[in-house]
Short mmCIF file of C-alpha atoms in Angstrom, two decimals:
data_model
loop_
_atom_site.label_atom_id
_atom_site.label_comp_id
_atom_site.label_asym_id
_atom_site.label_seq_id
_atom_site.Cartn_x
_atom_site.Cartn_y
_atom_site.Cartn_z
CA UNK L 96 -23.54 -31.10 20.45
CA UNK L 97 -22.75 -34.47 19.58
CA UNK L 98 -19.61 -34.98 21.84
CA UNK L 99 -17.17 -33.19 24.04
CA UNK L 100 -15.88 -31.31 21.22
CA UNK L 101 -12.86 -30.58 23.29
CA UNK L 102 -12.52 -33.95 23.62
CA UNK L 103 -12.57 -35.46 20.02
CA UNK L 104 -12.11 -32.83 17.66
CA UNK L 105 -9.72 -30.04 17.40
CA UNK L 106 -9.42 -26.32 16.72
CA UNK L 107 -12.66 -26.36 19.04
CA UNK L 108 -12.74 -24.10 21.75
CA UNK L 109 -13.59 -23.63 25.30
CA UNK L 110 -15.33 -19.71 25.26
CA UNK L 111 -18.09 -21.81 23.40
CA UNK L 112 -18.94 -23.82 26.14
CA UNK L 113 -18.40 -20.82 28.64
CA UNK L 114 -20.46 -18.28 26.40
CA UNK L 115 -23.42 -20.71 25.20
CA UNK L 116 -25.04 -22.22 27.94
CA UNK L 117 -26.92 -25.31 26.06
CA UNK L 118 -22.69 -26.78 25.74
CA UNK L 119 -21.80 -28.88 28.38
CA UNK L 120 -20.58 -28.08 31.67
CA UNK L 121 -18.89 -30.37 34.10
CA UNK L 122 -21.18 -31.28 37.49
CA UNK L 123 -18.32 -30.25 39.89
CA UNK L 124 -18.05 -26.72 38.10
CA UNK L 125 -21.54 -25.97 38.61
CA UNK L 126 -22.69 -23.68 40.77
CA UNK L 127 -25.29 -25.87 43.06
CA UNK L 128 -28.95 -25.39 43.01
CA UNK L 129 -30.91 -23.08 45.45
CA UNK L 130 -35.15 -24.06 45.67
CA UNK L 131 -35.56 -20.54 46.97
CA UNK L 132 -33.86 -18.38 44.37
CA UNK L 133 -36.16 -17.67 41.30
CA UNK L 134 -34.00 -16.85 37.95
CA UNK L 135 -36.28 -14.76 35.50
CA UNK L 136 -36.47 -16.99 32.11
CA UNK L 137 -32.92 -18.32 32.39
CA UNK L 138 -33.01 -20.05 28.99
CA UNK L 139 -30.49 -22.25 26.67
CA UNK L 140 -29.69 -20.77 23.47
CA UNK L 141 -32.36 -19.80 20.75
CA UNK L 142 -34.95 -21.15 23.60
CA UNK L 143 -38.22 -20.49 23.89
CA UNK L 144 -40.31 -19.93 27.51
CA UNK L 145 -41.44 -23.55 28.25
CA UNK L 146 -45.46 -23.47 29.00
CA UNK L 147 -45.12 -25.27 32.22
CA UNK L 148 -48.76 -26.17 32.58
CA UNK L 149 -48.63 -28.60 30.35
CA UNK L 150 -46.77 -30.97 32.85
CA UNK L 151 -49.89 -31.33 34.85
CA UNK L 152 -50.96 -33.24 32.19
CA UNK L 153 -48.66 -36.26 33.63
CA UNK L 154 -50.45 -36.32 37.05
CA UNK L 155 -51.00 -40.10 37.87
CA UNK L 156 -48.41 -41.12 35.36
CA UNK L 157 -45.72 -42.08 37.64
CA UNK L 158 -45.18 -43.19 41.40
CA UNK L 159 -43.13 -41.21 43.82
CA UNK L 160 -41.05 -44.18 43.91
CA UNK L 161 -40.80 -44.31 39.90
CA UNK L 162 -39.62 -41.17 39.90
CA UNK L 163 -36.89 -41.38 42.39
CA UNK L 164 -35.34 -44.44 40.11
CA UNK L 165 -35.42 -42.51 36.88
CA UNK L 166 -33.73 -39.53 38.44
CA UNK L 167 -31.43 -41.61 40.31
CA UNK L 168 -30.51 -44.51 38.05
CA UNK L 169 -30.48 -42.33 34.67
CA UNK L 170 -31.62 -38.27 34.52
CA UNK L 171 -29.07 -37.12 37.51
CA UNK L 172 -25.70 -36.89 36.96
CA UNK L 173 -24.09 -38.61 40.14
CA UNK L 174 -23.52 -35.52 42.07
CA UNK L 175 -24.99 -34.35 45.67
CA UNK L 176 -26.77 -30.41 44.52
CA UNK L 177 -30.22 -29.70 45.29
CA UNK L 178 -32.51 -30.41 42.59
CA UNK L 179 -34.61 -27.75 41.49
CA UNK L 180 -38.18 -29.29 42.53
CA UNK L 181 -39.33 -30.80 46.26
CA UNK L 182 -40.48 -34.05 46.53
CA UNK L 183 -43.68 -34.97 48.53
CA UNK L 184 -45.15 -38.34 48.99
CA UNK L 185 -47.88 -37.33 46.65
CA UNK L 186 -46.51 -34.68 44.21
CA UNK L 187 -43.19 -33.11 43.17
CA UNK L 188 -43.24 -29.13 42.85
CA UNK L 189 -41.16 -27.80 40.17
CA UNK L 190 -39.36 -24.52 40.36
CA UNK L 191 -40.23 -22.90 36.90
CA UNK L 192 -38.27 -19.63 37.17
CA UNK L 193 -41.28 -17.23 36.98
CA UNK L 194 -42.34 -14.85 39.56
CA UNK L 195 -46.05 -14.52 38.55
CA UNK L 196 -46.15 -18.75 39.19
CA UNK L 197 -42.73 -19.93 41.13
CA UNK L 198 -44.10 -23.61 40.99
CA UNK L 199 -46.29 -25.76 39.35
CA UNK L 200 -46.96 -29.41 40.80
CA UNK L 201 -47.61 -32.59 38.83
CA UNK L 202 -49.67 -34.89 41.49
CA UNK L 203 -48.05 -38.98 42.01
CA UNK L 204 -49.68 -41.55 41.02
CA UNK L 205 -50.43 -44.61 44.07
CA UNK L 206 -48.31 -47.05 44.00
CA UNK L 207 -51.74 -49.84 44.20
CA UNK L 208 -53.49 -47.41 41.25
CA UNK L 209 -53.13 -48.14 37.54
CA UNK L 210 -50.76 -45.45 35.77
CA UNK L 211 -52.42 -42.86 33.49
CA UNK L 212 -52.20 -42.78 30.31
CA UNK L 213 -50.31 -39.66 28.47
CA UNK L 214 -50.92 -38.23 25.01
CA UNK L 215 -47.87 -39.22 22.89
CA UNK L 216 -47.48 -39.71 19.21
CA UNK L 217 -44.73 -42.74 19.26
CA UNK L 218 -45.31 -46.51 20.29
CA UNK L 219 -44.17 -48.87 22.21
CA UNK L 220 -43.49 -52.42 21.16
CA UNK L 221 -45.79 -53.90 23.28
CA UNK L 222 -48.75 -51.47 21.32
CA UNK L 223 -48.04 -52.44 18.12
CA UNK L 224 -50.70 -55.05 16.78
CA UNK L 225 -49.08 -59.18 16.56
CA UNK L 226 -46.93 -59.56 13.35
CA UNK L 227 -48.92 -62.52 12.23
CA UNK L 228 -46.48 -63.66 9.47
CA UNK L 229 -45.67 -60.23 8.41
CA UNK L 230 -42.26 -58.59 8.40
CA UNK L 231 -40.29 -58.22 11.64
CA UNK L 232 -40.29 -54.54 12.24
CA UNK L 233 -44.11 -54.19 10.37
CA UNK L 234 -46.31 -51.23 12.20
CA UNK L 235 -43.04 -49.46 13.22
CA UNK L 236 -42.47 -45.88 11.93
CA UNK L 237 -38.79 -45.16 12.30
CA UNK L 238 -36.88 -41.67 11.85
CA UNK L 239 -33.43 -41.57 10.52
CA UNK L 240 -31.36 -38.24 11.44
CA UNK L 241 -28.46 -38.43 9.30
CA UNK L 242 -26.05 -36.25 11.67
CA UNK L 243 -24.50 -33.15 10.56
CA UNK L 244 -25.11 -31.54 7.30
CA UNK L 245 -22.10 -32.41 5.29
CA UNK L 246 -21.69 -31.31 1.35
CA UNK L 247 -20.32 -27.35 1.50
CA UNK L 248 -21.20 -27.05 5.26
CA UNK L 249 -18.36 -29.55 6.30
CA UNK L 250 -15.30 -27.73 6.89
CA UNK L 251 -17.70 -25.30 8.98
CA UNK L 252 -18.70 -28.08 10.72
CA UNK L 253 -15.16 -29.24 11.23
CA UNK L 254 -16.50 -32.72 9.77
CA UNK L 255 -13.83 -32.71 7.24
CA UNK L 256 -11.12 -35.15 6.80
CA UNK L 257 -8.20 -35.53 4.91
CA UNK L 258 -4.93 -37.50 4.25
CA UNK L 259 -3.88 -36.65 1.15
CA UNK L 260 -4.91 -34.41 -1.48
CA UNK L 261 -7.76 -35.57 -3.38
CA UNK L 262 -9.55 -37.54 -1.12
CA UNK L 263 -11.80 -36.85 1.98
CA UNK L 264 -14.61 -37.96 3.84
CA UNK L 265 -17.20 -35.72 5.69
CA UNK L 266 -19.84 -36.61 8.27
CA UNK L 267 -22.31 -35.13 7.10
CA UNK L 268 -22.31 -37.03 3.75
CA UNK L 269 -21.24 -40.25 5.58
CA UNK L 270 -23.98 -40.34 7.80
CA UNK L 271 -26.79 -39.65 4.91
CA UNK L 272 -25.31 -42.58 3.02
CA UNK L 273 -26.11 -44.59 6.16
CA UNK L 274 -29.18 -43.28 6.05
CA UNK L 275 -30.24 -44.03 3.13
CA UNK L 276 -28.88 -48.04 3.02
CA UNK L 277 -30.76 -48.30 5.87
CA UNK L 278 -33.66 -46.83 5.20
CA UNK L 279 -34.12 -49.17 2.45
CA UNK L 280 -33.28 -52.31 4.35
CA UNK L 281 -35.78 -51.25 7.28
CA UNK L 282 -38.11 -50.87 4.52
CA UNK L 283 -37.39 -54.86 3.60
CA UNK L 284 -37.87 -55.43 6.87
CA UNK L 285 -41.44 -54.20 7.17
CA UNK L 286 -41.10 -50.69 8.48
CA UNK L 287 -41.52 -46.94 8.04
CA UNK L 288 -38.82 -45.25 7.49
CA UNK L 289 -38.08 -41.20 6.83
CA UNK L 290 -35.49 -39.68 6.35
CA UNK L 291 -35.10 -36.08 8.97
CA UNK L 292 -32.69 -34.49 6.39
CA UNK L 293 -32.67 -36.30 2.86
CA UNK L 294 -29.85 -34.13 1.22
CA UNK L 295 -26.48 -32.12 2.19
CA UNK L 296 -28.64 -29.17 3.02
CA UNK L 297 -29.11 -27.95 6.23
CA UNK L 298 -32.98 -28.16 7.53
CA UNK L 299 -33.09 -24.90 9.32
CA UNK L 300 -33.79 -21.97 6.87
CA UNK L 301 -31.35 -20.12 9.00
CA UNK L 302 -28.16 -19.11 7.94
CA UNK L 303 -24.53 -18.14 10.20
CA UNK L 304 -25.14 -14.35 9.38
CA UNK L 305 -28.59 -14.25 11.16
CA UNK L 306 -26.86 -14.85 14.53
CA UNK L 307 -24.26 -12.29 13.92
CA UNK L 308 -25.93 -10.28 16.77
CA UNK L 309 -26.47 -13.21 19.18
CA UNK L 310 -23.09 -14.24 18.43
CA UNK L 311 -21.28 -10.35 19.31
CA UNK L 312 -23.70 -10.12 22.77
CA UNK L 313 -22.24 -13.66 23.74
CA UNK L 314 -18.98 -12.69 23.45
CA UNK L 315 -19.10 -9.20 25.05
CA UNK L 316 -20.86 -10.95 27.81
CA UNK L 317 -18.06 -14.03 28.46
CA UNK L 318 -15.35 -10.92 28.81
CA UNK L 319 -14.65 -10.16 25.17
CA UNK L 320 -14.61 -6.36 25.04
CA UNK L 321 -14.03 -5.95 21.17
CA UNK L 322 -14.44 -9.53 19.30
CA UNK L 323 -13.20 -9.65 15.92
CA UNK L 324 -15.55 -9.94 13.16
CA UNK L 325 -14.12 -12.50 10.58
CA UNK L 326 -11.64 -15.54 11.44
CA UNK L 327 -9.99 -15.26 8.47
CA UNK L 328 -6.57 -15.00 8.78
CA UNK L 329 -6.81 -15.70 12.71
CA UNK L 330 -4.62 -18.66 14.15
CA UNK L 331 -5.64 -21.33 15.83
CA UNK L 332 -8.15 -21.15 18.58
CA UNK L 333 -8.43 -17.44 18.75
CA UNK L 334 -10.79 -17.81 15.93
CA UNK L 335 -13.26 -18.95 18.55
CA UNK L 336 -13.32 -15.44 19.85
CA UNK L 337 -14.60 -13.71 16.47
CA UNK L 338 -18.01 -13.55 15.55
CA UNK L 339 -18.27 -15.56 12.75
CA UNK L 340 -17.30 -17.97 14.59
CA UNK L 341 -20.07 -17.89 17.19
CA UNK L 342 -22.56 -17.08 14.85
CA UNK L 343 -21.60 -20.49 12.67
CA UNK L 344 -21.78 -22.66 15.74
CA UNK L 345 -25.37 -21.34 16.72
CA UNK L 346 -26.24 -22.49 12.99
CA UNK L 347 -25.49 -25.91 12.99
CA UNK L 348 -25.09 -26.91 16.56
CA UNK L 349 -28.21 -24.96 17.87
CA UNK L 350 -30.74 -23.62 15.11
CA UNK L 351 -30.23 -26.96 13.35
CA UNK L 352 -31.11 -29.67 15.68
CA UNK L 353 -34.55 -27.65 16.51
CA UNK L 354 -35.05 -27.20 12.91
CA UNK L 355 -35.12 -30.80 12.98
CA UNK L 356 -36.58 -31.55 15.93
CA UNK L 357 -39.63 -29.66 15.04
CA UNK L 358 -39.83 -31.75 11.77
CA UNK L 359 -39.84 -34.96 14.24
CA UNK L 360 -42.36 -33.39 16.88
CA UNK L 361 -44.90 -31.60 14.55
CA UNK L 362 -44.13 -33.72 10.99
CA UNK L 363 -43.17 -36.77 11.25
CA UNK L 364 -44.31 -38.15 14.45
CA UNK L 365 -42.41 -41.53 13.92
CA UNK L 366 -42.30 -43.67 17.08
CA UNK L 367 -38.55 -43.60 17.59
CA UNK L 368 -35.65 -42.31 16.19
CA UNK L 369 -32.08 -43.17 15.08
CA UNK L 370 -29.45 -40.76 15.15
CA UNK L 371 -26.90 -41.45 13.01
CA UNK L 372 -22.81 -40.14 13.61
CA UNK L 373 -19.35 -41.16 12.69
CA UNK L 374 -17.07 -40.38 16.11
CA UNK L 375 -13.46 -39.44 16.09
CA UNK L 376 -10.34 -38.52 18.23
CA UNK L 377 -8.18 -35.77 18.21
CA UNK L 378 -6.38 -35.48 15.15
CA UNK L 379 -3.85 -32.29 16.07
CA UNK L 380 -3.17 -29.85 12.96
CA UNK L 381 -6.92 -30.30 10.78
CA UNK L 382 -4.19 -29.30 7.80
CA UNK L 383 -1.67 -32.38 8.55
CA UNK L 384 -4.25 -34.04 10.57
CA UNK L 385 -3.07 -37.80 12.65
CA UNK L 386 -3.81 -40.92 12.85
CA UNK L 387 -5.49 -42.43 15.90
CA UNK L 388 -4.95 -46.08 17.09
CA UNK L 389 -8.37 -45.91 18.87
CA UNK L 390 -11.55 -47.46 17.73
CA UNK L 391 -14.59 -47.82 19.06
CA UNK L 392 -18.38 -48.10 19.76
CA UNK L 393 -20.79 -46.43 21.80
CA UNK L 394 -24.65 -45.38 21.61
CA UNK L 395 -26.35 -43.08 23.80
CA UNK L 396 -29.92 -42.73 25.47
CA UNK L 397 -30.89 -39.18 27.05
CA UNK L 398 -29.81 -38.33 30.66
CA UNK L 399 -26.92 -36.96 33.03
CA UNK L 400 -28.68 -33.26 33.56
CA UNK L 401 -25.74 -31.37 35.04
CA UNK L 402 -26.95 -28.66 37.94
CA UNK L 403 -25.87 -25.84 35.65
CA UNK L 404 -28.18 -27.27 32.95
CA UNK L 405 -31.27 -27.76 34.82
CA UNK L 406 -30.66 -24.14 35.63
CA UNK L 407 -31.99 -23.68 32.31
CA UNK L 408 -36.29 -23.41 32.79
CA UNK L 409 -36.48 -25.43 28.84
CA UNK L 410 -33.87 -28.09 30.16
CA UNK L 411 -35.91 -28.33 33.15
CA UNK L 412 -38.94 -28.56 31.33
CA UNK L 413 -37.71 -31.10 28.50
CA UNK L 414 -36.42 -33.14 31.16
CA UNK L 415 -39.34 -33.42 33.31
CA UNK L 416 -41.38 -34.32 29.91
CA UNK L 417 -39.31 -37.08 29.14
CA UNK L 418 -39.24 -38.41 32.51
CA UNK L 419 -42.97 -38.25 32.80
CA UNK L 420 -43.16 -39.92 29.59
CA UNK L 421 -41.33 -42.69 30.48
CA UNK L 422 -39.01 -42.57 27.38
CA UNK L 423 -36.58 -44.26 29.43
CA UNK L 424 -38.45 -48.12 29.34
CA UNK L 425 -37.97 -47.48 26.09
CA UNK L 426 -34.59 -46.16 25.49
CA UNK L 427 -32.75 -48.28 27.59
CA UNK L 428 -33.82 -52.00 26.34
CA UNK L 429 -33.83 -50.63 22.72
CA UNK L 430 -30.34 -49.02 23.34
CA UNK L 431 -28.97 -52.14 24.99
CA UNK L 432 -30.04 -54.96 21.66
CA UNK L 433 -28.68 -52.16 19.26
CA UNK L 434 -25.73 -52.18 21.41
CA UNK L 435 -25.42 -55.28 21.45
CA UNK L 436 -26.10 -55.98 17.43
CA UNK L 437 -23.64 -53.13 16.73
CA UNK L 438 -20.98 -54.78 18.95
CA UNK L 439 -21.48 -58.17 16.97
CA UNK L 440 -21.82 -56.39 13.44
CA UNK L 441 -18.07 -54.10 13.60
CA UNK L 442 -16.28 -55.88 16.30
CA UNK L 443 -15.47 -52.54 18.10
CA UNK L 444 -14.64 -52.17 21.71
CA UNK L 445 -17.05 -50.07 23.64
CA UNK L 446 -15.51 -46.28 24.62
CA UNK L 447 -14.95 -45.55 27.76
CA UNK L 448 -16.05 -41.82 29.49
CA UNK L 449 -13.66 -40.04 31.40
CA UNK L 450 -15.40 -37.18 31.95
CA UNK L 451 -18.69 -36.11 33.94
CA UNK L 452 -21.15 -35.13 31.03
CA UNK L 453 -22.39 -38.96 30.81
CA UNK L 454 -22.90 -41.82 32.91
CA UNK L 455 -23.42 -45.90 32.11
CA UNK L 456 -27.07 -46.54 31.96
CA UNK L 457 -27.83 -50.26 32.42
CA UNK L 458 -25.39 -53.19 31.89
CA UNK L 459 -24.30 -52.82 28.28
CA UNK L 460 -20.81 -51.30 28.58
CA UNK L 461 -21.56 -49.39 25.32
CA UNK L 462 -24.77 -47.40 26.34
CA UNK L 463 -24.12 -44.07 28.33
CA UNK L 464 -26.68 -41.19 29.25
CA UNK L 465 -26.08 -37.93 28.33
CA UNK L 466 -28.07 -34.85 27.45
CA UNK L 467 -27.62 -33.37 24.17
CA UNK L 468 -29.72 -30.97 22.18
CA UNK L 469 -31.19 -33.69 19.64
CA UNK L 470 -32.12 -36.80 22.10
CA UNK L 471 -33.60 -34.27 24.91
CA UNK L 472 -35.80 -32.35 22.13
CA UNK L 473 -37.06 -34.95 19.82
CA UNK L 474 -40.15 -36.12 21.65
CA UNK L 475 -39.77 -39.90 21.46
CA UNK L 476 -37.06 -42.03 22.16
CA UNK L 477 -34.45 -41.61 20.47
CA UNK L 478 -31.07 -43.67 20.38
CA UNK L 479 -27.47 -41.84 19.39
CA UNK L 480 -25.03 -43.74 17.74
CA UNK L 481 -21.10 -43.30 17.73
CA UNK L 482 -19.62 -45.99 15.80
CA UNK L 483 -16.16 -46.05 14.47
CA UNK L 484 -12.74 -43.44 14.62
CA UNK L 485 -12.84 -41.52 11.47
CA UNK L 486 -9.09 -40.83 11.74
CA UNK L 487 -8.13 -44.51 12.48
CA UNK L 488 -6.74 -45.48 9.53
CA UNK L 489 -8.20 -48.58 8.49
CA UNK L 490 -11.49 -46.79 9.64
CA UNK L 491 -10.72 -43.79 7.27
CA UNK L 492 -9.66 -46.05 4.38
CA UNK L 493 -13.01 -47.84 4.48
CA UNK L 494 -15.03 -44.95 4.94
CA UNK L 495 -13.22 -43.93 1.67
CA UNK L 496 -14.97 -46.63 -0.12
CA UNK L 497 -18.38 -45.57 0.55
CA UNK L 498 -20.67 -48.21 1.07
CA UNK L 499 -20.30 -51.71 -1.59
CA UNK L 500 -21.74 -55.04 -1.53
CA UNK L 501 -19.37 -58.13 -0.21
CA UNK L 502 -15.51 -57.64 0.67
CA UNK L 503 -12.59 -55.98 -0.78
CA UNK L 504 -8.92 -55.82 0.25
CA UNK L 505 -8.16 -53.08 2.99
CA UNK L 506 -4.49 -53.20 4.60
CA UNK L 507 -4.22 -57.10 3.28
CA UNK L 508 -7.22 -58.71 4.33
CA UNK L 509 -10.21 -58.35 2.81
CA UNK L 510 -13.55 -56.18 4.38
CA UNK L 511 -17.01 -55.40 4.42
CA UNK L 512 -17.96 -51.88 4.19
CA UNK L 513 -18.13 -50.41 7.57
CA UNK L 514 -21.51 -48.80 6.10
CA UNK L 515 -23.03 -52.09 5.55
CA UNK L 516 -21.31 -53.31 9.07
CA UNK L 517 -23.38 -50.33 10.45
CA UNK L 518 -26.76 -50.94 9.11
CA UNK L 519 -26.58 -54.25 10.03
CA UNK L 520 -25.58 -53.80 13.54
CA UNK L 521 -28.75 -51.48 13.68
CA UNK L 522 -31.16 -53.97 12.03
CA UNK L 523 -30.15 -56.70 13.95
CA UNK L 524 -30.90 -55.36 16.89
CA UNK L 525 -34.04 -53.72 16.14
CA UNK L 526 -35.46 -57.13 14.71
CA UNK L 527 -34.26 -58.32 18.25
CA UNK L 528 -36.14 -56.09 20.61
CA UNK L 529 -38.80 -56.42 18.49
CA UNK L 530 -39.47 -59.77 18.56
CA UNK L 531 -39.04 -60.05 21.96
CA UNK L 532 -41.47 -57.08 23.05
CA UNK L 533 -44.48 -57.06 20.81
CA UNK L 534 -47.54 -58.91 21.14
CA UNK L 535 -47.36 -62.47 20.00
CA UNK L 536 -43.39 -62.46 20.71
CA UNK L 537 -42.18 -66.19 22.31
#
């Protein structure tokens, strides 16, 4: 769920957002929250029951008033609905959905008492031991999620792109091509860096046809008395109402991202990570696709809970954990100098939201909060990128290149590679919050 699919790519359809309830809905759509009315394991798709003890682990990690500001300034999504908790000067009790335990309560710490300290697996800057000479970004472990799968999964994906016949880009490929220039030049640089997918092969052992059933109650359930099985030879967006269609989205939007995610939580354990996409606009016909004039730049930190999400007891859960965790110090100031590097490195404007699923987060006009699936359930901070148009067409006619060393002509001037352009951006800024956060920094 990178983007508002409705937004940016086309033959994408709106039952998917009605049927699955992990897809976005809009704040003044949702239904508001009630504190009193307990909803038996109301949980996103392919979910599992959140063990809500373990939140009382993060008693004494944050201040009443702490609290207040992440909610406010970052996790809520600008509208007035009752939250599903209650605040009290010295705890916050959570509604977790479950009759046998309605609430559990995770105490505030004093404003005059030192913060506790959480178990976590990821660092912060300021941990990481003085460089001493060494490499800029030595000590830090970095993950790399090349989004997407790419290779025979693109046109499922609908991360396929053509102009003519012969030529295309994909994603899927594009992004692990990023991945893996930058992963070596982080490597240069002093750090760790793994790759979350290394190939054009999904992660998830899962396959489309193992949601078939999933996929059939979702539709009978959003009104569709008798969906059809196959798409194939369906027009335009009724395909969203067969099966297969359904079943194909749960694969790589849903079963994928907590493929990977568990990889990163259980794995990998790296102490950020860098998710890696190409954006786009809509393009009309995907078989005599357009150009867009638009181009553009934006990154994204974790935030902007709608009320129908937190509705959700594993949304509600995830987003208490990060909160608690205080991913946000991190997210934010490391968001902001990638921004800012990225800016520099392709010259892009920043994109502007026009709808209610994200909100600005800090002063850089190119970082936005918003919840998806990958930056809520990776458990460290994590930072989204959305560089470029694909279907701009200087964009598209670099991204044709691949990635090469120095310039070559494009449309009569000549170019870097809007690869290299990326990785740079990305370095740059990393070596910049670095230096300015760790031990030893001037």
């Amino acid at each position: 769920m990178r983007f508002s699919v409705m937004r940016f790519w086309p033959g994408v359809a709106v039952l998917f957002s009605m049927a699955l309830p992990c897809a976005r809905a809009h704040a003044q759509t949702a239904a508001p929250y009630s504190t009193g009315a307990i909803v038996r394991h109301k949980l996103s798709p392919l979910a599992s029951q959140p063990v809500w003890k373990k939140l009382e682990a993060f008693s004494g990690a944050l201040t009443l008033q702490e609290f207040e500001k992440a909610v406010r300034d970052i996790y809520a999504d600008g509208g007035t609905s009752t939250p599903p908790w209650s605040l009290e000067p010295a705890s916050i009790a959570v509604n977790t959905s479950d009759p046998a335990a309605p609430t559990i309560k995770v105490a505030f710490r004093p404003p005059n008492e030192k913060a506790a300290e959480t178990a976590r697996f990821w660092r912060r800057a300021d941990e990481l031991q003085p460089l001493a000479g060494r490499p800029p970004l030595s000590d830090v472990h970095i993950g790399i999620d090349p989004g997407h799968i790419g290779g025979a999964y693109a046109k499922i994906e609908e991360r396929f792109l053509s102009f003519r016949e012969g030529e295309s880009i994909q994603e899927g490929d594009l992004t692990l091509l990023t991945a893996q220039v930058l992963k070596a030049r982080l490597e240069e640089l002093g750090a760790v860096a793994t790759l979350v997918r290394d190939k054009a092969e999904p992660v998830t052992t899962e396959r489309p046809a193992d949601f078939s059933n999933v996929a059939l109650t979702t539709l009978k359930e959003a009104g569709v008395a008798m969906p059809t099985d196959r798409y194939e030879g369906v027009d335009g967006d009724a395909k969203i109402l067969t099966v297969q269609w359904q079943g194909e989205k749960l694969f790589y939007r849903v079963s994928e991202i907590r493929a990977r995610a568990k990889k990163v939580n259980q794995q990998l354990k790296p102490d950020m990570v860098l998710c890696l996409h190409f954006n786009a606009e809509a393009w009309g016909d995907a078989t005599q696709p357009q150009y867009s004039p638009m181009n553009h730049l934006h990154i994204l930190v974790n935030g902007c809970y709608a009320p129908s999400e937190l509705e959700e007891e594993d949304v509600r859960f995830e987003m208490l954990q990060r909160i608690f965790s205080r991913m946000h110090d991190v997210e934010l100031p490391l968001g902001e100098s990638i921004a800012d590097g990225m800016a520099k490195a392709t010259g892009l404007p920043p994109y502007v939201y026009t709808t209610k699923n994200a909100r600005r987060a800090g002063p850089s006009p190119y970082v936005y909060a918003r919840n998806l699936l990958a930056n809520r359930l990776y458990e460290c901070p994590v930072i989204y990128l959305e560089p470029y148009v694909m279907n701009h067409q200087e964009t598209y006619q670099r991204l044709l290149l691949g990635h090469y060393v120095g310039r070559t002509l494009i449309n009569g001037r000549l170019q870097s590679s809007a690869i290299a352009d990326y990785v740079r951006g990305i370095t740059d800024g990393l070596v910049r919050h670095y230096n300015s956060k760790r031990p030893g920094a001037p």
